[in-house]
Amino acid sequence: SFTGLANQTFCTVLLYKNSPSLKTRESEDIQQQIIRETFHLVSKRDENVCNFLEGGLLIGGSDNKLIYRHYATLYFVFCVDSSESELGILDLIQVFVETLDKCFENVCELDLIFHVDKVHNILAEMVMGGMVLETNMNEIVTQIDAQNKLEKSETFIFQSPRQDR
Amino acid sequence: TQAISLQAPPTQRLASTFVLAAPIAGKSKEAEIKRINKELANIRSKFKGDKALDGYSKKKYVCKLLFIFLLGHDIDFGHMEAVNLLSSNKYTEKQIGYLFISVLVNSNSELIRLINNAIKNDLASRNPTFMCLALHCIANVGSREMAEAFASEIPRILVAGDTMDSVKQSAALCLLRLYKTSPDLVPMGEWTSRVVHLLNDQHMGVVTAAVSLITCLCKKNPDDFKTCVSLAVSRLSRIVSSASTDLQDYTYYFVPAPWLSVKLLRLLQCYPPPEDAAVKGRLVECLETVLNKAQEPPKSKKVQHSNAKNAILFEAISLIIHYDSEPNLLVRACNQLGQFLQHRETNLRYLALESMCTLASSEFSHEAVKTHIETVINALKVRGVGPLRGQERKGLDVRAGGGAWMSGYSLEREVVAILAEKYAVDYSWYVDTILNLIRIAGDYVSEEVWYRVIQIVINRDDVQGYAAKTVFEALQAPACHENMVKVGGYILGEFGNLIAGDPRSSPLVQFNLLHSKFHLCSVATRALLLSTYIKFINLFPETKATIQEVLRSDSQIRNADVELQQRAVEYLKLSSIASTDVLATVLEEMPPFPERESSILAKLKKKKGPGAGSELDDGKKEPGAEINGGMEPSASTSTPSPSADLLGLRAAPPASLAAPTSAGNLLVDVFSDSPAAAPGLAPGTDENFLRFVCKNNGVLFENQLLQIGVKSEFRQNLGRMYLFYGNKTSVQFQSFTPTRLPQLNIQTKAVDPLVEGGAQVQQVLNIECLSDFTLAPLINIKFRYGGTLQNITLKLPITLNKFFQATEMQSQDFFQRWKQLSLPQQESQKIFKANHPMDPEVTKAKLLGFGSALLDKVDPNPDNFVGAGIIQTKSLQVGCLLRLEPNAQAQMYRLTLRTSKEAVSRHLCELLSEQF
């Protein structure tokens, strides 16, 4: 299972892999191929077709599905196995985007590019090892805020002259 | 409609960002690579430098590496630094370390031991943030080594009383991940009962994670988790009956806890209906509430609201279908699906079809489902002409181009087919439905569907006349789908006599009708039609003369396709020498098929119904399947069977074969068209053959005795080929006879039957390309060397691209033509790995050798190759455009061909893609 983001020129901006199977079994080349093919497929689809694609061999067979949503210039693609509800995942993508919007205050594409780590943190609060972890946006935002606070405090400590090694 | 639109980039952020502005600022790929290489060199020197880096810098550089990796570049260092970050006691450093490890470290890396150590420390730290980081890392890497190290530790964390909620949540999913990768390493035990009680947890997030875990665990150990059913029901009931505000944060667009509800309903699908009447009553109540809510006016117009509501509804329907015991609920579920089938949201239609599929196997829903079959077929009709057309094509494109991707639309056809069969009361209605299906959406009807309709017709004599009449009428359409021709050919061949009494469908009329389609069909269909013709000779002696004439014509008896030629020759002979009795015996009506499970259904079952994956379910169905005659035995292992040939000419089946146990009657192998039927090719032929796609001269074959050289030239649709047979031995070859396996368009003279030792003889072949083709002609060489007969069969290096005439054109013309060829079937695309070093000069030479012109300055990307040309054949000219995009970094190519003819696009794409 993985999550991917692509912009409209179809070059992948980011890919998050939350599934071990993607890493252990397949080389990075195949990952690249998956990315290319996925976005090739997804970007070609009309607006009025359904948002689910049944899995091919590349993403681990028919047990896996691609579920995507298209926002302005970005595609959000989740690859999940059959234990997840399709509509549920569509909603999860929405929660993800809404959360990004809260955390970045009017999120834009560049936020996602330049704050890979933050985006990843947010996603990690929601999805873990390819499985849905948390769906409550307030909970997610609270966690992220707590992390940001920690980060700030650590940066502060670091900048003070006493803290140096 | 979206709540959020991602806005244009605020430029001021550019200045403050830390790494690579180049790709985003729209600079070229080279600039990006240059920039990245510089950055990598810098980081490498920092890591290698004598000065020990502080945590902050280490974090910074590791983060940069990660980013570079995510941009698609290779990273081969920095792993050690990342591992070091794990033992930092600063959250930010630790976190980047874990992130890097999760994304970049391979599970069999040597670093795993160090990583595991760091994780162990964090798990024991009692700091919830650190524990969560560690758990995430385990789940994301999820390797066997990880499972070995932590599988027994995590259940403890999960059920410990003092574990924080967020940690519990992560621990549950982490355990699930480990269980999925290495189930043997996760010990069941006392903790399982405590996990079940997490269903009562206050924290909804914990419950959601726990349900996911239990759903997976209980499939293997249903008894250990049995108690979860009643807990799940009561939890579900509380959610479903709660007001939309009760659950606060877990209410999503006015729907209380949709994800948890879905998960609970999934969990319940792992078990049979609850035995306890009270629990069952409560559950039925829940399901009714869910169905009722679907009818209520929406609380919000937002798509999120209806999405969440429907997600629950679909799961509830799945559960109802799974239980298959509440007729009332089933009817309601079915009506609901019927509504969705007509919904304008494609997502809902797709899911509804999927559910219909599972419903097809339920027992109580006959009448209710039947009323909706019309809806399904209507949906299809609308789609056949409406704006959704593109969608189907997308679905198919995806499958053809993208490598086994599926979309729901083949499924749709299958649903119709299954439903139609299952609920068919009289079979004439079934025949109508399926023929309709083929007419409307022939391309998308799988083989199974039309095999099945033939099986049904053959097995039921009450519909045979009707079927013959119906197909006869369907074939009247000027353009009818090839699948229709197949069904028509088969059915008329068997039962055409039933309608022959009517002068409007007299035998000759039937024959002429079928034969009018013949030339438009593929080889497989033509082969089938030839068999129909010989059956006609048996059924209607008055057609004999006409049909023999057809069989005798050059286009049959000298057909380039071996299979067709063979059939024509054999049938012609059979019809002229066999007595009427023999003919009648050989061409006996097909015996009934052994009654067996619909192959479509079997296929679907293999695909497994959504959610119904529990073993309980399978167990229930198997005995039934056996009574029905069991699944098909694999086709190839069947009896020495009358299979290879439609009529079993070579092993004429006596009528007694009707014994229903004969497995040889599977239509599947009856129709196996066998391009491989060509005589065994000499080893290595194919690779050698491929080398000639882009060149004309060279050594085609060589062994210890014989060398065959080729020189050839082609102009427009004509070609001349010189074959040089060299005797490498010192002994004479006798009876040297190279025979081209009959191909209409090649003329040659025989060569001298004696080839002296060390001598070379030459043979000239004059070639004319009549129309486009995919199979290369074969040549067979026989000779005696010493006492033994040598027999070699080779493919002649004549491929379609030899008749390529290069065409120069301007960029503008090219793009205009490219756009004109935008139908999906006109394009063929392949993405493939480079098999040879990616040298642009070599590529250029190959493309020129392939025959196309190379156009400069057409593609904006100078690395790409663009070519154009015309395939010249006698009957038609096919314009071809091609584009080859190398990706040196990934060592891959993408090749796109667009021509005005589908088969040509596909074939050229296949040929060319083997060359790089």
CSV table of N, CA and C in Angstrom, one decimal, chain A residues 15 17-18 20 23-24 28-29 36-37 40-41 44 46 48-52 54 56 66 69 71 74 81-88 90-92 94-95 97-98 101 106-108 110-111 113-114 116 120-121 124 128-129 131-136 138-139 147 151 154 158, chain B residues 2-4 6-7 9-10 13 17 24 56 67 69-70 72 90-92 95 99 102-103 107 135-136 139-141 169-170 173-174 176-177 180 203 249-250 252-253 259 262-263 266 304 307-308 310-311 346-347 350-351 354 391 394 398 402 404-406 829 833 887 892 894:
chain,number,residue,atom,x,y,z
A,15,LEU,N,6.0,10.3,-3.2
A,15,LEU,CA,5.4,9.0,-3.0
A,15,LEU,C,5.8,8.5,-1.6
A,17,LYS,N,5.6,5.3,0.8
A,17,LYS,CA,5.3,3.9,0.8
A,17,LYS,C,5.1,3.5,2.3
A,18,ASN,N,4.0,3.0,2.5
A,18,ASN,CA,3.7,2.6,3.9
A,18,ASN,C,3.6,1.1,4.0
A,20,PRO,N,5.5,-2.6,3.7
A,20,PRO,CA,6.8,-3.3,3.6
A,20,PRO,C,6.9,-4.1,2.3
A,23,LYS,N,8.8,-2.5,-0.4
A,23,LYS,CA,10.2,-2.3,-0.3
A,23,LYS,C,11.0,-3.6,-0.3
A,24,THR,N,10.6,-4.6,0.4
A,24,THR,CA,11.4,-5.8,0.4
A,24,THR,C,11.3,-6.5,-0.9
A,28,GLU,N,13.9,-0.5,-6.3
A,28,GLU,CA,13.5,0.9,-6.6
A,28,GLU,C,13.0,1.1,-8.0
A,29,ASP,N,13.6,0.4,-8.9
A,29,ASP,CA,13.2,0.6,-10.3
A,29,ASP,C,11.7,0.3,-10.4
A,36,ARG,N,5.2,5.6,-12.3
A,36,ARG,CA,4.9,6.1,-13.7
A,36,ARG,C,3.6,5.5,-14.2
A,37,GLU,N,3.4,4.2,-14.0
A,37,GLU,CA,2.3,3.6,-14.5
A,37,GLU,C,1.0,4.1,-13.8
A,40,HIS,N,0.2,7.5,-14.9
A,40,HIS,CA,-0.2,7.4,-16.3
A,40,HIS,C,-1.7,7.0,-16.4
A,41,LEU,N,-2.0,6.0,-15.6
A,41,LEU,CA,-3.4,5.5,-15.6
A,41,LEU,C,-4.3,6.6,-15.1
A,44,LYS,N,-5.0,9.8,-17.0
A,44,LYS,CA,-5.7,9.7,-18.2
A,44,LYS,C,-7.2,9.6,-18.1
A,46,ASP,N,-11.0,10.3,-17.2
A,46,ASP,CA,-11.9,11.5,-17.2
A,46,ASP,C,-12.4,11.8,-15.8
A,48,ASN,N,-15.4,12.1,-15.0
A,48,ASN,CA,-16.7,11.5,-14.7
A,48,ASN,C,-16.7,10.0,-14.5
A,49,VAL,N,-15.5,9.4,-14.4
A,49,VAL,CA,-15.4,8.0,-14.2
A,49,VAL,C,-15.2,7.7,-12.8
A,50,CYS,N,-15.3,6.4,-12.4
A,50,CYS,CA,-15.2,6.1,-11.0
A,50,CYS,C,-13.7,6.3,-10.5
A,51,ASN,N,-13.6,6.4,-9.2
A,51,ASN,CA,-12.3,6.7,-8.7
A,51,ASN,C,-11.5,5.5,-8.2
A,52,PHE,N,-11.9,4.3,-8.7
A,52,PHE,CA,-11.3,3.1,-8.2
A,52,PHE,C,-10.7,2.4,-9.4
A,54,GLU,N,-9.0,-1.4,-10.2
A,54,GLU,CA,-8.6,-2.6,-9.6
A,54,GLU,C,-7.1,-2.9,-9.9
A,56,GLY,N,-3.4,-4.2,-10.6
A,56,GLY,CA,-2.7,-5.1,-11.6
A,56,GLY,C,-1.6,-5.8,-10.9
A,66,LEU,N,-6.4,0.8,-6.5
A,66,LEU,CA,-6.0,2.2,-6.5
A,66,LEU,C,-7.2,3.0,-6.3
A,69,ARG,N,-8.1,10.7,-5.8
A,69,ARG,CA,-8.9,11.9,-5.9
A,69,ARG,C,-8.1,13.0,-6.5
A,71,TYR,N,-7.5,16.9,-6.9
A,71,TYR,CA,-7.8,18.3,-6.3
A,71,TYR,C,-7.0,19.3,-7.2
A,74,LEU,N,-3.5,18.6,-8.2
A,74,LEU,CA,-2.8,17.4,-7.7
A,74,LEU,C,-3.7,16.2,-7.7
A,81,ASP,N,-5.5,-2.6,0.2
A,81,ASP,CA,-6.0,-3.9,-0.1
A,81,ASP,C,-7.5,-4.0,0.2
A,82,SER,N,-8.0,-5.2,0.0
A,82,SER,CA,-9.5,-5.3,0.0
A,82,SER,C,-10.1,-5.2,1.4
A,83,SER,N,-9.3,-5.1,2.4
A,83,SER,CA,-9.9,-4.9,3.7
A,83,SER,C,-10.4,-3.5,4.0
A,84,GLU,N,-10.1,-2.6,3.0
A,84,GLU,CA,-10.6,-1.2,3.2
A,84,GLU,C,-11.8,-0.9,2.3
A,85,SER,N,-12.7,-0.1,2.8
A,85,SER,CA,-13.8,0.3,2.0
A,85,SER,C,-13.4,1.4,1.1
A,86,GLU,N,-13.9,1.3,-0.2
A,86,GLU,CA,-13.5,2.2,-1.2
A,86,GLU,C,-13.9,3.6,-0.8
A,87,LEU,N,-15.2,3.7,-0.5
A,87,LEU,CA,-15.7,5.1,-0.2
A,87,LEU,C,-15.0,5.6,1.1
A,88,GLY,N,-14.7,4.7,2.0
A,88,GLY,CA,-14.0,5.1,3.2
A,88,GLY,C,-12.7,5.7,2.9
A,90,LEU,N,-11.9,7.2,0.0
A,90,LEU,CA,-12.1,8.5,-0.6
A,90,LEU,C,-12.3,9.5,0.5
A,91,ASP,N,-13.0,9.2,1.5
A,91,ASP,CA,-13.2,10.1,2.6
A,91,ASP,C,-11.9,10.4,3.3
A,92,LEU,N,-11.1,9.3,3.5
A,92,LEU,CA,-9.8,9.5,4.1
A,92,LEU,C,-8.9,10.4,3.4
A,94,GLN,N,-9.9,12.9,1.7
A,94,GLN,CA,-10.5,14.2,2.0
A,94,GLN,C,-10.0,14.7,3.4
A,95,VAL,N,-10.0,13.7,4.3
A,95,VAL,CA,-9.5,14.1,5.6
A,95,VAL,C,-8.1,14.5,5.6
A,97,VAL,N,-6.4,15.8,3.1
A,97,VAL,CA,-6.3,17.1,2.4
A,97,VAL,C,-6.8,18.2,3.4
A,98,GLU,N,-7.9,17.9,4.1
A,98,GLU,CA,-8.3,18.9,5.0
A,98,GLU,C,-7.3,19.2,6.1
A,101,ASP,N,-4.6,21.2,4.9
A,101,ASP,CA,-5.0,22.5,4.8
A,101,ASP,C,-4.9,23.2,6.2
A,106,ASN,N,-4.1,27.0,4.3
A,106,ASN,CA,-4.2,27.2,2.9
A,106,ASN,C,-3.1,26.4,2.1
A,107,VAL,N,-3.2,25.2,2.2
A,107,VAL,CA,-2.1,24.4,1.6
A,107,VAL,C,-2.0,24.6,0.1
A,108,CYS,N,-0.7,24.6,-0.4
A,108,CYS,CA,-0.5,24.6,-1.8
A,108,CYS,C,0.5,23.6,-2.2
A,110,LEU,N,3.4,23.7,-3.3
A,110,LEU,CA,4.8,23.8,-2.9
A,110,LEU,C,5.0,23.5,-1.4
A,111,ASP,N,3.9,23.7,-0.6
A,111,ASP,CA,4.0,23.3,0.8
A,111,ASP,C,4.4,21.8,0.8
A,113,ILE,N,5.8,20.1,-1.4
A,113,ILE,CA,7.1,19.7,-2.0
A,113,ILE,C,8.2,20.1,-1.0
A,114,PHE,N,8.1,21.2,-0.4
A,114,PHE,CA,9.2,21.7,0.5
A,114,PHE,C,9.0,21.2,1.9
A,116,VAL,N,8.2,17.9,2.8
A,116,VAL,CA,8.0,16.5,2.6
A,116,VAL,C,7.9,15.8,4.0
A,120,HIS,N,4.7,13.9,5.5
A,120,HIS,CA,4.9,12.5,5.9
A,120,HIS,C,4.4,12.3,7.3
A,121,ASN,N,4.7,13.3,8.2
A,121,ASN,CA,4.3,13.1,9.6
A,121,ASN,C,2.8,13.1,9.7
A,124,ALA,N,1.6,9.9,8.5
A,124,ALA,CA,1.9,8.8,9.4
A,124,ALA,C,1.0,8.8,10.6
A,128,MET,N,-0.7,3.8,8.7
A,128,MET,CA,0.5,3.1,9.3
A,128,MET,C,0.6,1.8,8.6
A,129,GLY,N,1.8,1.5,8.0
A,129,GLY,CA,1.9,0.2,7.4
A,129,GLY,C,0.8,-0.1,6.4
A,131,MET,N,-2.2,0.8,6.7
A,131,MET,CA,-3.6,0.6,7.3
A,131,MET,C,-4.0,1.9,8.0
A,132,VAL,N,-5.3,2.1,8.0
A,132,VAL,CA,-5.8,3.3,8.5
A,132,VAL,C,-5.7,3.3,10.1
A,133,LEU,N,-5.0,4.4,10.5
A,133,LEU,CA,-4.7,4.5,11.9
A,133,LEU,C,-5.7,5.4,12.6
A,134,GLU,N,-5.8,6.6,12.1
A,134,GLU,CA,-6.7,7.6,12.8
A,134,GLU,C,-7.4,8.4,11.7
A,135,THR,N,-8.7,8.6,12.0
A,135,THR,CA,-9.5,9.3,11.0
A,135,THR,C,-10.1,10.6,11.6
A,136,ASN,N,-9.8,10.9,12.8
A,136,ASN,CA,-10.4,12.1,13.5
A,136,ASN,C,-9.4,13.2,13.2
A,138,ASN,N,-9.3,16.3,14.2
A,138,ASN,CA,-8.8,17.1,15.4
A,138,ASN,C,-7.7,16.3,16.1
A,139,GLU,N,-7.9,15.1,16.3
A,139,GLU,CA,-6.9,14.2,16.9
A,139,GLU,C,-5.5,14.4,16.1
A,147,GLN,N,3.8,17.8,18.0
A,147,GLN,CA,5.2,17.6,17.4
A,147,GLN,C,5.8,18.9,17.0
A,151,GLU,N,9.3,20.3,18.3
A,151,GLU,CA,10.4,20.7,17.3
A,151,GLU,C,10.9,22.1,17.7
A,154,GLU,N,13.0,22.2,20.6
A,154,GLU,CA,14.3,21.7,20.4
A,154,GLU,C,15.2,22.6,19.6
A,158,PHE,N,18.7,24.2,20.7
A,158,PHE,CA,19.9,24.1,19.8
A,158,PHE,C,20.5,25.5,19.6
B,2,GLN,N,-15.0,20.7,-4.4
B,2,GLN,CA,-14.1,20.3,-3.3
B,2,GLN,C,-14.1,21.4,-2.3
B,3,ALA,N,-13.9,21.0,-1.1
B,3,ALA,CA,-13.9,21.9,0.0
B,3,ALA,C,-12.6,22.8,0.0
B,4,ILE,N,-11.6,22.2,-0.6
B,4,ILE,CA,-10.4,22.9,-0.6
B,4,ILE,C,-9.8,23.0,-2.0
B,6,LEU,N,-6.3,23.6,-3.9
B,6,LEU,CA,-4.9,23.9,-3.6
B,6,LEU,C,-4.5,25.1,-4.4
B,7,GLN,N,-4.0,26.1,-3.7
B,7,GLN,CA,-3.8,27.3,-4.4
B,7,GLN,C,-2.5,27.4,-5.1
B,9,PRO,N,1.2,28.6,-6.0
B,9,PRO,CA,2.3,28.7,-5.0
B,9,PRO,C,2.6,30.2,-4.6
B,10,PRO,N,2.7,30.4,-3.3
B,10,PRO,CA,3.2,31.7,-2.9
B,10,PRO,C,4.7,31.8,-3.1
B,13,ARG,N,7.7,31.9,-0.4
B,13,ARG,CA,8.2,30.7,0.2
B,13,ARG,C,9.5,30.2,-0.4
B,17,THR,N,13.0,28.2,1.3
B,17,THR,CA,13.1,26.7,1.3
B,17,THR,C,14.5,26.2,1.2
B,24,ILE,N,11.4,22.7,-9.6
B,24,ILE,CA,10.1,23.4,-9.5
B,24,ILE,C,10.1,24.7,-10.3
B,56,TYR,N,22.1,18.4,14.6
B,56,TYR,CA,21.3,19.2,13.7
B,56,TYR,C,21.7,19.1,12.3
B,67,PHE,N,15.0,13.7,0.6
B,67,PHE,CA,14.2,14.5,-0.4
B,67,PHE,C,14.7,14.2,-1.8
B,69,PHE,N,16.0,11.5,-2.8
B,69,PHE,CA,15.5,10.2,-3.1
B,69,PHE,C,14.1,10.3,-3.6
B,70,LEU,N,13.3,11.1,-2.9
B,70,LEU,CA,11.9,11.1,-3.3
B,70,LEU,C,11.7,11.8,-4.6
B,72,GLY,N,13.4,11.0,-7.0
B,72,GLY,CA,13.6,10.0,-8.0
B,72,GLY,C,15.0,9.7,-8.3
B,90,LYS,N,16.5,13.8,20.8
B,90,LYS,CA,15.7,14.9,20.3
B,90,LYS,C,14.7,14.3,19.4
B,91,TYR,N,13.4,14.7,19.6
B,91,TYR,CA,12.4,14.2,18.8
B,91,TYR,C,12.6,14.4,17.3
B,92,THR,N,13.0,15.7,16.9
B,92,THR,CA,13.1,16.0,15.5
B,92,THR,C,14.2,15.1,14.8
B,95,GLN,N,13.1,11.5,14.6
B,95,GLN,CA,12.0,11.3,13.7
B,95,GLN,C,12.5,11.3,12.3
B,99,LEU,N,12.2,8.2,9.7
B,99,LEU,CA,11.6,8.5,8.3
B,99,LEU,C,12.5,7.9,7.2
B,102,SER,N,12.5,4.1,7.3
B,102,SER,CA,11.3,3.6,6.8
B,102,SER,C,11.2,3.6,5.3
B,103,VAL,N,11.7,4.7,4.7
B,103,VAL,CA,11.6,4.9,3.3
B,103,VAL,C,12.7,4.2,2.6
B,107,SER,N,15.0,-4.3,4.0
B,107,SER,CA,14.8,-5.1,5.2
B,107,SER,C,16.0,-6.1,5.4
B,135,LEU,N,7.1,2.1,16.8
B,135,LEU,CA,6.0,1.2,16.2
B,135,LEU,C,5.8,1.5,14.8
B,136,HIS,N,5.7,2.7,14.4
B,136,HIS,CA,5.6,3.1,13.0
B,136,HIS,C,6.6,2.5,12.1
B,139,ALA,N,6.1,-1.2,11.7
B,139,ALA,CA,5.0,-1.5,10.8
B,139,ALA,C,5.4,-1.1,9.3
B,140,ASN,N,6.2,-0.1,9.2
B,140,ASN,CA,6.5,0.3,7.8
B,140,ASN,C,7.6,-0.6,7.2
B,141,VAL,N,8.5,-1.0,8.0
B,141,VAL,CA,9.5,-2.0,7.4
B,141,VAL,C,8.9,-3.4,7.4
B,169,GLN,N,-3.2,2.3,19.8
B,169,GLN,CA,-3.6,2.4,18.4
B,169,GLN,C,-2.5,1.9,17.4
B,170,SER,N,-1.3,2.5,17.6
B,170,SER,CA,-0.2,2.1,16.8
B,170,SER,C,0.2,0.6,17.0
B,173,LEU,N,-2.1,-1.8,15.1
B,173,LEU,CA,-1.8,-1.9,13.6
B,173,LEU,C,-0.4,-2.5,13.3
B,174,CYS,N,0.5,-2.2,14.2
B,174,CYS,CA,1.8,-2.7,14.0
B,174,CYS,C,1.8,-4.3,14.1
B,176,LEU,N,-0.8,-6.1,13.6
B,176,LEU,CA,-1.5,-6.5,12.4
B,176,LEU,C,-0.5,-6.7,11.2
B,177,ARG,N,0.3,-5.7,11.0
B,177,ARG,CA,1.3,-5.7,9.9
B,177,ARG,C,2.2,-6.9,10.1
B,180,LYS,N,0.5,-10.0,9.2
B,180,LYS,CA,0.3,-10.2,7.8
B,180,LYS,C,1.5,-10.7,7.1
B,203,HIS,N,-11.8,5.1,23.6
B,203,HIS,CA,-11.2,5.9,22.5
B,203,HIS,C,-11.5,5.2,21.2
B,249,ASP,N,-15.8,14.4,17.6
B,249,ASP,CA,-14.8,14.5,16.6
B,249,ASP,C,-14.9,13.3,15.7
B,250,TYR,N,-15.5,12.2,16.1
B,250,TYR,CA,-15.5,11.1,15.2
B,250,TYR,C,-16.7,11.2,14.3
B,252,TYR,N,-18.2,12.6,11.0
B,252,TYR,CA,-17.6,13.1,9.8
B,252,TYR,C,-18.7,13.6,8.9
B,253,TYR,N,-18.8,14.8,8.6
B,253,TYR,CA,-19.9,15.4,7.8
B,253,TYR,C,-21.3,14.8,8.2
B,259,TRP,N,-15.9,5.3,9.7
B,259,TRP,CA,-14.9,4.3,9.5
B,259,TRP,C,-15.1,3.1,10.4
B,262,VAL,N,-17.9,0.9,9.3
B,262,VAL,CA,-17.6,0.1,8.2
B,262,VAL,C,-16.7,-1.1,8.7
B,263,LYS,N,-15.8,-0.8,9.6
B,263,LYS,CA,-14.9,-1.8,10.0
B,263,LYS,C,-15.7,-2.9,10.8
B,266,ARG,N,-17.5,-5.1,8.6
B,266,ARG,CA,-16.6,-6.0,7.9
B,266,ARG,C,-16.3,-7.2,8.9
B,304,GLN,N,-19.0,14.5,0.7
B,304,GLN,CA,-18.4,13.7,1.8
B,304,GLN,C,-19.5,13.1,2.6
B,307,ASN,N,-20.9,10.2,0.7
B,307,ASN,CA,-19.9,9.1,0.6
B,307,ASN,C,-19.8,8.3,1.9
B,308,ALA,N,-19.8,9.0,3.0
B,308,ALA,CA,-19.6,8.3,4.3
B,308,ALA,C,-20.8,7.5,4.6
B,310,ASN,N,-22.9,6.2,2.4
B,310,ASN,CA,-23.0,5.1,1.5
B,310,ASN,C,-21.9,4.0,1.8
B,311,ALA,N,-20.8,4.5,2.3
B,311,ALA,CA,-19.8,3.5,2.7
B,311,ALA,C,-20.3,2.5,3.7
B,346,THR,N,-20.6,7.6,-10.7
B,346,THR,CA,-20.0,6.4,-11.2
B,346,THR,C,-19.5,5.5,-10.0
B,347,ASN,N,-19.0,6.1,-9.0
B,347,ASN,CA,-18.5,5.3,-7.9
B,347,ASN,C,-19.5,4.4,-7.3
B,350,TYR,N,-20.4,1.6,-9.7
B,350,TYR,CA,-19.4,0.6,-9.7
B,350,TYR,C,-19.5,-0.4,-8.5
B,351,LEU,N,-19.7,0.3,-7.3
B,351,LEU,CA,-19.8,-0.6,-6.1
B,351,LEU,C,-21.0,-1.4,-6.1
B,354,GLU,N,-20.6,-4.4,-8.1
B,354,GLU,CA,-19.7,-5.4,-7.4
B,354,GLU,C,-20.6,-6.1,-6.4
B,391,GLN,N,-15.4,6.1,-20.7
B,391,GLN,CA,-15.0,5.4,-19.5
B,391,GLN,C,-14.7,3.9,-19.7
B,394,LYS,N,-11.5,3.6,-21.3
B,394,LYS,CA,-10.5,3.8,-20.4
B,394,LYS,C,-10.2,2.5,-19.6
B,398,VAL,N,-6.7,0.7,-20.1
B,398,VAL,CA,-5.9,0.5,-18.9
B,398,VAL,C,-5.5,-1.0,-18.9
B,402,GLY,N,-1.7,-0.9,-19.7
B,402,GLY,CA,-1.0,-0.7,-18.5
B,402,GLY,C,-0.6,-2.0,-17.8
B,404,ALA,N,-2.4,-5.5,-17.2
B,404,ALA,CA,-3.3,-6.2,-16.3
B,404,ALA,C,-4.0,-5.3,-15.4
B,405,TRP,N,-4.2,-4.1,-15.7
B,405,TRP,CA,-5.0,-3.3,-14.8
B,405,TRP,C,-6.5,-3.6,-15.2
B,406,MET,N,-7.3,-3.6,-14.2
B,406,MET,CA,-8.7,-3.9,-14.5
B,406,MET,C,-9.5,-2.7,-14.0
B,829,GLN,N,1.2,1.3,-26.9
B,829,GLN,CA,2.3,1.8,-26.1
B,829,GLN,C,2.9,0.7,-25.3
B,833,LYS,N,12.2,-2.2,-20.2
B,833,LYS,CA,13.5,-2.0,-19.7
B,833,LYS,C,14.5,-2.1,-20.9
B,887,ASN,N,14.6,6.8,-21.0
B,887,ASN,CA,14.8,7.3,-19.7
B,887,ASN,C,16.1,6.7,-19.2
B,892,MET,N,14.9,2.7,-18.9
B,892,MET,CA,13.7,2.3,-19.5
B,892,MET,C,13.4,3.1,-20.7
B,894,ARG,N,9.9,4.3,-23.2
B,894,ARG,CA,8.5,4.2,-23.5
B,894,ARG,C,8.4,4.4,-25.0
